[in-house]
CSV table of C-alpha atoms in Angstrom, one decimal:
chain,number,residue,atom,x,y,z
A,74,MET,CA,254.7,-53.2,70.4
A,75,ARG,CA,253.4,-51.9,67.2
A,76,HIS,CA,254.0,-55.5,65.2
A,77,ILE,CA,251.6,-56.8,68.0
A,78,TRP,CA,249.0,-54.5,67.4
A,79,ILE,CA,249.0,-54.7,63.5
A,80,LEU,CA,249.1,-58.5,63.9
A,81,ILE,CA,246.0,-58.5,65.9
A,82,ILE,CA,243.9,-56.2,63.7
A,83,PHE,CA,244.5,-58.4,60.7
A,84,VAL,CA,243.8,-61.6,62.2
A,85,ALA,CA,240.4,-60.2,63.3
A,86,LEU,CA,239.7,-59.1,59.7
A,87,LEU,CA,240.8,-62.4,57.8
A,88,PRO,CA,237.7,-63.9,55.3
A,89,VAL,CA,235.7,-65.9,56.9
A,90,THR,CA,233.7,-68.6,56.0
A,91,PRO,CA,230.0,-69.9,57.0
A,92,ALA,CA,231.4,-72.3,58.9
A,93,GLN,CA,233.3,-70.3,60.9
A,94,ILE,CA,230.7,-67.7,61.4
A,95,GLY,CA,227.8,-69.9,62.1
A,96,THR,CA,225.2,-67.3,61.2
A,97,ASP,CA,222.6,-67.3,58.3
A,98,HIS,CA,224.3,-65.1,56.1
A,99,VAL,CA,228.3,-63.7,55.6
A,100,PHE,CA,228.1,-63.0,52.0
A,101,VAL,CA,225.7,-60.5,50.7
A,102,TYR,CA,225.3,-58.7,47.5
A,103,VAL,CA,224.1,-55.7,45.8
A,104,ASP,CA,223.8,-54.6,42.0
A,105,ILE,CA,221.9,-51.4,40.8
A,106,ASN,CA,221.2,-53.2,37.4
A,107,ALA,CA,219.3,-56.3,38.9
A,108,PRO,CA,215.6,-56.5,38.2
A,109,GLY,CA,215.3,-56.0,42.0
A,110,PRO,CA,214.3,-55.5,45.0
A,111,GLY,CA,216.1,-58.4,45.3
A,112,THR,CA,216.7,-60.5,48.5
A,113,GLY,CA,220.9,-60.2,49.0
A,114,THR,CA,221.8,-63.6,47.4
A,115,GLU,CA,224.5,-64.1,44.5
A,116,THR,CA,221.9,-64.7,41.9
A,117,ASP,CA,219.3,-62.1,43.5
A,118,PRO,CA,221.2,-59.1,44.7
A,119,PHE,CA,219.7,-56.1,46.2
A,120,VAL,CA,219.4,-53.1,44.5
A,121,THR,CA,220.8,-50.6,46.7
A,122,ILE,CA,223.2,-50.7,49.6
A,123,ALA,CA,220.6,-49.4,52.0
A,124,ALA,CA,218.6,-52.3,52.0
A,125,ALA,CA,221.7,-54.4,52.2
A,126,MET,CA,222.5,-52.4,55.6
A,127,ALA,CA,219.1,-53.1,56.8
A,128,TYR,CA,219.5,-56.8,56.2
A,129,VAL,CA,222.6,-57.8,57.1
A,130,ILE,CA,224.2,-58.7,60.8
A,131,PRO,CA,227.6,-58.4,62.4
A,132,HIS,CA,230.4,-60.4,60.2
A,133,ASP,CA,228.3,-60.3,57.0
A,134,TYR,CA,230.6,-59.0,54.1
A,135,VAL,CA,228.5,-57.1,51.5
A,136,PHE,CA,229.9,-57.0,47.9
A,137,VAL,CA,228.6,-54.2,45.8
A,138,ARG,CA,228.8,-54.8,41.9
A,139,PRO,CA,229.5,-51.6,39.6
A,140,GLY,CA,227.4,-48.7,39.2
A,141,VAL,CA,226.7,-45.3,40.9
A,142,TYR,CA,224.7,-45.8,44.2
A,143,GLN,CA,222.9,-42.5,44.9
A,144,GLU,CA,222.3,-42.9,48.7
A,145,VAL,CA,224.1,-42.4,51.7
A,146,VAL,CA,226.2,-45.5,53.6
A,147,ASP,CA,226.1,-45.8,57.5
A,148,LEU,CA,227.8,-48.9,58.2
A,149,PRO,CA,226.3,-51.1,61.2
A,150,TYR,CA,228.4,-53.2,63.5
A,151,PHE,CA,231.1,-55.3,61.9
A,152,ILE,CA,230.4,-55.0,58.5
A,153,PHE,CA,232.9,-55.5,55.6
A,154,LEU,CA,231.7,-53.7,52.7
A,155,ARG,CA,233.6,-53.9,49.3
A,156,SER,CA,233.3,-53.3,45.7
A,157,THR,CA,233.8,-56.3,43.1
A,158,ASP,CA,235.4,-54.1,40.6
A,159,GLY,CA,236.8,-51.1,42.2
A,160,ALA,CA,236.8,-47.4,42.6
A,161,ASP,CA,236.8,-47.0,38.9
A,162,VAL,CA,233.4,-48.4,38.2
A,163,THR,CA,231.5,-48.3,41.5
A,164,THR,CA,230.7,-45.1,43.3
A,165,ILE,CA,228.6,-44.2,46.0
A,166,ASP,CA,227.3,-40.2,45.5
A,167,ALA,CA,225.4,-38.9,48.1
A,168,THR,CA,225.0,-35.3,46.6
A,169,GLY,CA,222.0,-33.9,47.5
A,170,LEU,CA,221.1,-36.3,50.4
A,171,PRO,CA,220.8,-35.7,53.9
A,172,GLY,CA,223.4,-35.9,56.3
A,173,THR,CA,227.2,-34.4,56.7
A,174,HIS,CA,228.9,-37.4,55.1
A,175,ALA,CA,228.3,-39.9,52.3
A,176,VAL,CA,229.8,-42.8,54.0
A,177,THR,CA,230.1,-43.3,58.0
A,178,ILE,CA,231.7,-45.5,60.0
A,179,GLY,CA,230.4,-45.4,63.3
A,180,THR,CA,231.9,-48.8,65.0
A,181,LEU,CA,234.0,-51.7,63.3
A,182,GLY,CA,233.6,-52.2,60.1
A,183,GLU,CA,235.5,-51.8,56.4
A,184,VAL,CA,235.2,-50.1,53.3
A,185,THR,CA,237.2,-50.8,50.3
A,186,GLY,CA,237.3,-49.8,46.8
A,187,PHE,CA,234.7,-47.2,46.0
A,188,THR,CA,234.6,-43.7,44.5
A,189,ILE,CA,233.1,-41.6,47.3
A,190,LYS,CA,231.4,-38.1,46.5
A,191,LYS,CA,229.4,-35.6,48.2
A,192,ASP,CA,229.5,-32.2,46.3
A,193,ASP,CA,227.3,-30.5,49.0
A,194,GLY,CA,229.1,-32.4,52.1
A,195,ALA,CA,232.2,-34.7,53.0
A,196,GLY,CA,233.2,-37.8,52.4
A,197,LEU,CA,234.0,-40.5,54.9
A,198,LEU,CA,233.6,-40.2,58.5
A,199,ALA,CA,235.4,-42.9,61.1
A,200,GLN,CA,234.5,-42.4,64.6
A,201,SER,CA,234.0,-43.4,68.0
A,202,THR,CA,233.6,-41.8,71.3
A,203,GLY,CA,234.5,-44.8,73.5
A,204,PRO,CA,237.6,-46.2,74.6
A,205,PHE,CA,240.1,-47.2,71.9
A,206,GLU,CA,238.9,-49.4,69.3
A,207,PHE,CA,240.5,-51.2,66.5
A,208,GLY,CA,239.2,-52.9,63.6
A,209,ARG,CA,238.2,-50.0,60.8
A,210,VAL,CA,239.4,-50.6,57.6
A,211,ILE,CA,239.2,-47.5,55.0
A,212,ARG,CA,241.5,-49.0,51.5
A,213,ARG,CA,241.6,-48.3,47.8
A,214,ASN,CA,238.9,-45.9,47.7
A,215,ARG,CA,239.0,-42.5,45.7
A,216,VAL,CA,237.0,-39.7,47.7
A,217,LEU,CA,236.8,-36.8,45.4
A,218,ASP,CA,235.0,-33.3,45.5
A,219,CYS,CA,233.7,-33.3,48.8
A,220,PRO,CA,234.1,-29.6,49.8
A,221,ASN,CA,233.6,-30.2,53.5
A,222,GLY,CA,236.5,-32.5,53.8
A,223,GLY,CA,237.9,-36.0,52.5
A,224,ILE,CA,238.1,-38.8,55.2
A,225,HIS,CA,237.5,-37.7,58.6
A,226,MET,CA,238.8,-40.0,61.3
A,227,SER,CA,238.0,-38.7,65.2
A,228,GLY,CA,238.0,-40.1,68.8
A,229,PRO,CA,239.8,-43.1,70.2
A,230,ILE,CA,240.2,-45.0,67.0
A,231,HIS,CA,242.9,-47.0,65.1
A,232,PRO,CA,241.8,-47.7,61.7
A,233,ILE,CA,243.9,-49.1,59.0
A,234,MET,CA,244.0,-46.6,56.1
A,235,ASP,CA,246.0,-47.3,53.2
A,236,VAL,CA,246.1,-47.1,49.2
A,237,ASN,CA,243.3,-44.2,49.0
A,238,VAL,CA,243.4,-41.2,46.8
A,239,VAL,CA,241.6,-38.2,48.1
A,240,ALA,CA,241.4,-35.4,45.7
A,241,GLY,CA,239.5,-31.6,45.3
A,242,CYS,CA,237.9,-31.9,49.1
A,243,GLY,CA,237.9,-28.5,50.0
A,244,ASN,CA,238.7,-28.3,54.3
A,245,PHE,CA,240.7,-31.1,54.2
A,246,GLY,CA,241.9,-34.0,52.4
A,247,ILE,CA,242.7,-36.6,55.5
A,248,ARG,CA,241.9,-35.3,59.0
A,249,SER,CA,242.9,-36.9,62.2
A,250,GLU,CA,241.4,-35.5,65.0
A,251,ASN,CA,240.7,-36.0,69.1
A,252,GLY,CA,243.5,-38.6,69.6
A,253,ALA,CA,242.4,-40.6,66.4
A,254,SER,CA,245.8,-42.5,65.9
A,255,PRO,CA,245.5,-44.6,62.5
A,256,TYR,CA,247.9,-47.1,60.6
A,257,MET,CA,248.3,-44.9,57.5
A,258,SER,CA,250.3,-45.9,54.2
A,259,CYS,CA,250.3,-45.4,50.6
A,260,ASN,CA,247.7,-42.5,50.1
A,261,THR,CA,247.9,-39.8,47.7
A,262,VAL,CA,246.3,-36.5,49.0
A,263,THR,CA,246.3,-33.3,46.6
A,264,GLU,CA,244.0,-30.1,45.3
A,265,CYS,CA,242.5,-29.7,49.1
A,266,THR,CA,242.9,-26.5,51.3
A,267,ILE,CA,244.7,-28.8,53.8
A,268,GLY,CA,246.1,-32.1,52.8
A,269,LEU,CA,246.6,-33.8,56.3
A,270,GLU,CA,245.7,-32.0,59.1
A,271,GLY,CA,245.9,-32.8,62.9
A,272,VAL,CA,243.3,-31.1,65.4
A,273,GLY,CA,242.9,-31.6,68.8
A,274,ALA,CA,244.6,-34.2,70.8
A,275,PRO,CA,247.6,-36.0,69.0
A,276,PRO,CA,247.6,-39.5,67.7
A,277,ASP,CA,249.2,-41.9,70.2
A,278,ALA,CA,252.7,-44.0,70.0
A,279,GLN,CA,251.6,-46.9,68.1
A,280,ALA,CA,249.9,-44.5,64.8
A,281,PHE,CA,252.0,-43.9,61.9
A,282,PHE,CA,251.6,-41.7,59.0
A,283,ALA,CA,253.9,-43.3,56.3
A,284,ASN,CA,254.7,-43.9,52.3
A,285,SER,CA,251.7,-40.8,51.2
A,286,ILE,CA,251.8,-38.1,48.6
A,287,PHE,CA,250.7,-34.9,50.3
A,288,TRP,CA,251.1,-32.5,47.2
A,289,GLY,CA,249.5,-29.7,45.2
A,290,ASN,CA,247.4,-28.7,48.2
A,291,THR,CA,247.1,-25.1,49.7
A,292,THR,CA,248.5,-26.2,52.7
A,293,ASP,CA,250.0,-30.0,52.4
A,294,VAL,CA,250.4,-30.9,56.1
A,295,SER,CA,248.8,-29.0,59.2
A,296,GLY,CA,249.0,-29.9,62.4
A,297,PHE,CA,252.3,-32.2,62.5
A,298,ALA,CA,255.8,-32.1,62.9
A,299,PRO,CA,258.3,-33.3,60.5
A,300,ALA,CA,258.9,-36.1,62.6
A,301,GLY,CA,255.4,-37.5,62.4
A,302,LEU,CA,255.7,-38.7,59.1
A,303,ILE,CA,257.7,-41.2,57.3
A,304,SER,CA,258.8,-41.6,53.7
A,305,CYS,CA,256.3,-39.2,52.8
A,306,ASP,CA,256.4,-36.9,49.5
A,307,VAL,CA,255.6,-33.2,50.7
A,308,GLY,CA,255.0,-29.9,49.2
A,309,ASP,CA,256.0,-28.1,52.2
A,310,GLY,CA,259.9,-28.1,52.0
A,311,THR,CA,260.2,-28.5,55.9
A,312,PHE,CA,259.6,-32.1,55.8
A,313,VAL,CA,262.7,-32.8,53.9
A,314,GLY,CA,265.1,-35.3,55.0
A,315,VAL,CA,263.1,-36.0,58.1
A,316,ASN,CA,262.4,-40.0,58.7
A,317,ASN,CA,263.3,-40.2,54.9
A,318,SER,CA,260.6,-37.7,53.7
A,319,PHE,CA,261.1,-35.6,50.7
A,320,ASN,CA,260.1,-32.6,48.7
A,321,ALA,CA,259.8,-33.5,44.8
A,322,ASP,CA,257.0,-33.4,42.3
A,323,PRO,CA,255.8,-36.9,42.3
A,324,MET,CA,255.3,-37.0,38.3
A,325,TRP,CA,251.7,-38.0,38.0
A,326,ARG,CA,250.7,-39.1,34.5
A,327,ASN,CA,247.9,-36.8,33.7
A,328,PRO,CA,246.7,-34.8,37.2
A,329,VAL,CA,244.3,-32.5,35.1
A,330,ALA,CA,242.6,-35.5,34.5
A,331,ARG,CA,242.9,-37.0,38.2
A,332,ASP,CA,245.2,-39.6,36.9
A,333,TYR,CA,247.7,-40.4,39.6
A,334,ARG,CA,249.6,-42.8,38.4
A,335,LEU,CA,253.6,-42.4,38.2
A,336,VAL,CA,256.0,-42.1,35.0
A,337,PRO,CA,259.2,-42.8,35.0
A,338,GLY,CA,261.6,-40.9,36.8
A,339,SER,CA,259.2,-40.5,39.6
A,340,PRO,CA,261.1,-40.0,42.8
A,341,CYS,CA,258.4,-41.9,44.7
A,342,ILE,CA,259.0,-45.1,42.9
A,343,ASP,CA,260.4,-47.9,45.5
A,344,ALA,CA,261.0,-45.2,48.0
A,345,THR,CA,258.5,-46.0,50.5
A,346,ASP,CA,259.8,-47.1,54.1
A,347,PRO,CA,258.9,-51.3,53.6
A,348,PHE,CA,258.0,-51.5,57.6
A,349,TYR,CA,255.4,-49.2,56.9
A,350,VAL,CA,254.0,-50.8,54.0
A,351,LEU,CA,250.9,-52.7,55.2
A,352,SER,CA,251.5,-56.5,54.9
A,353,SER,CA,247.7,-57.1,54.0
A,354,THR,CA,247.9,-54.6,51.2
A,355,GLU,CA,248.3,-56.7,48.0
A,356,PHE,CA,247.0,-54.4,45.3
A,357,ASP,CA,247.2,-50.2,44.8
A,358,ASN,CA,244.1,-48.5,44.4
A,359,ARG,CA,243.4,-49.9,41.4
A,360,GLY,CA,242.3,-53.2,43.1
A,361,TYR,CA,242.5,-56.7,42.1
A,362,GLY,CA,245.3,-57.2,39.7
A,363,ALA,CA,247.4,-54.0,40.1
A,364,TRP,CA,250.2,-55.6,42.7
A,365,ARG,CA,251.3,-53.1,45.4
A,366,LYS,CA,255.0,-53.9,44.7
A,367,MET,CA,256.7,-53.9,41.5
A,368,ASP,CA,260.3,-53.6,40.7
A,369,GLY,CA,259.8,-49.9,38.9
A,370,ASP,CA,263.1,-48.5,39.0
A,371,PHE,CA,264.7,-52.2,37.8
A,372,ASP,CA,267.3,-52.4,40.0
A,373,GLY,CA,266.4,-56.0,41.2
A,374,ASN,CA,264.8,-55.1,44.5
A,375,VAL,CA,261.3,-55.3,44.6
A,376,ASP,CA,259.7,-52.0,46.6
A,377,ALA,CA,256.6,-50.3,46.8
A,378,ASP,CA,256.0,-46.8,45.4
A,379,VAL,CA,254.9,-43.7,47.9
A,380,GLY,CA,251.5,-43.4,46.9
A,381,ALA,CA,248.2,-44.9,45.9
A,382,LEU,CA,249.2,-46.0,42.9
A,383,GLU,CA,252.2,-48.2,41.7
A,384,TYR,CA,254.3,-47.7,38.6
A,385,GLY,CA,254.7,-50.7,36.1
A,386,GLY,CA,252.9,-53.8,35.7
A,387,PHE,CA,249.5,-54.3,33.9
A,388,GLU,CA,247.2,-51.6,33.6
A,389,SER,CA,244.1,-51.3,31.1
A,390,TRP,CA,241.5,-48.6,30.0
A,391,GLN,CA,239.0,-48.3,27.6
A,392,SER,CA,238.9,-45.4,24.3
A,393,GLY,CA,235.2,-44.6,24.2
A,394,THR,CA,232.3,-46.7,25.0
A,395,GLY,CA,230.1,-49.0,23.3
A,396,VAL,CA,230.8,-50.7,19.8
A,397,GLY,CA,233.7,-48.8,18.2
A,398,SER,CA,235.7,-47.9,21.4
A,399,VAL,CA,239.0,-49.8,22.0
A,400,LEU,CA,239.7,-52.1,24.8
A,401,ASN,CA,243.5,-51.6,25.7
A,402,LEU,CA,246.0,-53.6,27.9
A,403,GLU,CA,249.1,-52.1,28.9
A,404,VAL,CA,252.2,-53.7,30.4
A,405,GLU,CA,255.5,-51.7,31.3
A,406,THR,CA,258.6,-53.4,32.1
A,407,GLY,CA,262.0,-53.3,32.8
A,408,PRO,CA,265.4,-55.0,31.3
A,409,GLY,CA,264.8,-57.8,33.6
A,410,THR,CA,261.1,-59.0,32.7
A,411,ALA,CA,259.8,-60.4,30.0
A,412,TRP,CA,256.2,-60.6,29.8
A,413,PHE,CA,252.9,-61.9,27.7
A,414,LEU,CA,249.4,-60.9,27.6
A,415,ALA,CA,246.5,-62.8,27.4
A,416,TYR,CA,242.8,-62.9,27.7
A,417,GLY,CA,241.3,-66.5,29.1
A,418,PRO,CA,242.4,-69.1,31.6
A,419,TYR,CA,245.6,-69.6,33.4
A,420,ASN,CA,246.3,-73.0,32.1
A,421,LEU,CA,246.5,-72.0,28.2
A,422,VAL,CA,246.3,-75.1,25.8
A,423,PRO,CA,248.6,-75.9,24.1
A,424,GLU,CA,251.3,-74.1,26.5
A,425,ILE,CA,253.0,-70.9,25.3
A,426,PRO,CA,256.5,-71.3,25.6
A,427,LEU,CA,258.0,-68.7,27.7
A,428,PRO,CA,260.4,-66.0,26.2
A,429,ILE,CA,264.2,-65.9,26.0
A,430,ALA,CA,265.9,-63.4,28.0
A,431,GLY,CA,266.6,-60.3,26.5
A,432,SER,CA,264.7,-61.2,23.3
A,433,SER,CA,261.0,-59.8,21.1
A,434,HIS,CA,258.4,-62.2,21.8
A,435,PHE,CA,254.5,-62.1,21.0
A,436,LEU,CA,251.9,-60.7,23.1
A,437,LEU,CA,248.8,-62.7,22.8
A,438,TRP,CA,244.9,-62.0,23.3
A,439,ILE,CA,243.2,-65.2,23.7
A,440,ASP,CA,239.3,-66.2,23.7
A,441,SER,CA,238.7,-68.3,26.7
A,442,GLN,CA,236.0,-70.0,25.3
A,443,GLN,CA,237.6,-70.8,21.7
A,444,LEU,CA,241.3,-70.6,22.6
A,445,THR,CA,241.5,-68.5,19.3
A,446,LEU,CA,244.0,-65.8,19.0
A,447,LEU,CA,242.3,-62.4,18.8
A,448,ALA,CA,245.3,-59.6,18.7
A,449,ASN,CA,249.0,-60.1,19.0
A,450,GLY,CA,252.0,-57.7,19.1
A,451,THR,CA,255.5,-57.8,19.4
A,452,GLN,CA,257.2,-56.5,23.1
A,453,PRO,CA,260.8,-55.5,23.2
A,454,ALA,CA,262.8,-56.7,26.2
A,455,SER,CA,262.2,-53.8,27.9
A,456,GLY,CA,259.7,-50.6,28.0
A,457,MET,CA,255.7,-50.2,27.3
A,458,THR,CA,253.6,-52.5,25.3
A,459,THR,CA,250.1,-51.7,24.5
A,460,LEU,CA,247.6,-54.5,23.0
A,461,SER,CA,244.5,-52.9,21.7
A,462,PHE,CA,241.3,-54.9,20.7
A,463,ALA,CA,238.1,-53.1,19.3
A,464,ILE,CA,235.0,-53.6,20.6
A,465,THR,CA,233.0,-54.8,17.3
A,466,SER,CA,229.6,-56.4,18.8
A,467,PRO,CA,227.3,-55.2,21.6
A,468,ALA,CA,227.3,-58.7,22.8
A,469,LEU,CA,230.7,-57.6,24.2
A,470,VAL,CA,229.2,-54.1,25.8
A,471,GLY,CA,229.0,-55.3,29.7
A,472,LEU,CA,230.8,-58.0,30.1
A,473,ARG,CA,233.4,-58.6,32.2
A,474,LEU,CA,236.5,-60.0,30.7
A,475,PRO,CA,239.1,-61.6,32.7
A,476,ALA,CA,242.6,-60.5,31.2
A,477,GLN,CA,246.1,-61.6,32.5
A,478,ALA,CA,249.6,-60.5,32.2
A,479,LEU,CA,252.1,-63.0,32.7
A,480,GLY,CA,255.8,-62.4,33.5
A,481,VAL,CA,259.5,-64.1,34.1
A,482,ASP,CA,261.9,-62.3,36.1
A,483,TRP,CA,265.5,-62.6,34.6
A,484,THR,CA,267.4,-60.4,37.3
A,485,GLY,CA,268.0,-62.9,39.9
A,486,PRO,CA,266.8,-66.5,40.5
A,487,THR,CA,264.0,-66.9,37.7
A,488,TYR,CA,260.6,-66.8,38.8
A,489,HIS,CA,257.1,-66.5,37.4
A,490,PHE,CA,254.2,-64.0,38.1
A,491,THR,CA,250.8,-63.1,36.8
A,492,HIS,CA,248.9,-59.9,37.3
A,493,ALA,CA,245.2,-60.6,36.7
A,494,ASN,CA,242.9,-58.3,36.5
A,495,VAL,CA,238.6,-58.3,35.7
A,496,VAL,CA,238.2,-55.6,32.6
A,497,SER,CA,234.3,-54.1,32.7
A,498,VAL,CA,233.7,-53.4,28.7
A,499,GLN,CA,231.5,-49.8,28.7
């Protein structure tokens, strides 16, 4: 029965085209850095999310470009709110503003890819008082430093909630209250008084709480029996061995800096129950290009990792800002995978030959317009390699650069795969 309900939700939330909807809108854009006030088009976006919310009609998709949006967001009926570049660079901060929560989903709708903050309140509320409702999606968000709680689900709802990070959120990280029955997978919750809290009427039999990390909270899980969780890493030892849950340091890269990426040897790598990894989740908490499934333990089996961030693959970060900073692209690979890195189009001319298994080969960063080599390095057959590019011109600052990591897997029947991302130069 669980399969049937999940399929219904995913079909209802598939991307749509104007021809399918038959309305005037469908795609609405927001950019705080635009001149404003805007009309909501791609070339003339609104400058606030509130302006978009006042304009939209059901089934509209609202795409929010990078920036800090100091406002409270109350989603109208059946609106899909998504950031274009992910939570790293797109923040909703309701600190000091009226209301109890930064973001509210009161009816059907979606919130994907934001950092959500309210230093004097709570993060995100999804609620209903009517009969059971489906069609809420809470995905790839980072809810941080909300003293009255992180993500609060209340009432007879069946939200999809996956690949979120909740940290430093006071009373609770995630609360399921009054029969809220989420399909919850691959979340990371830490630094809260209670990591996962069940209150009031329990979830129904269709709900699941799976493949998530509840670690470093005062109380990691409250209101759930051990059998209520599946393949989770829980600081509370009473969950060990029940439904494949375990109790072990997740081995985050730098938790003090809130870098919850996994490092080699983490017990969370490839440790999910694949039945409960939502099939619509392609990417981890970093968004587009960070694939949800990597062979992180190099055993030849491709499985997702427990928690919101996948180990391995392609990552990017910037050291400093502006002219004089350094943009870094990184790939981590195992003995069965060879990679090269490029900045530019997929169809490079002339064609770059694929590497030979077990050999060293060049990493390339190629300008998409001039097709000229900007930087290179050599990557061994296994291990981590970083390609760095100095930001020497003011013209590069503010650009959104397409970057790619292309790989060849030699562990079985050879196949090629590509990780892509859009790197925003700060």
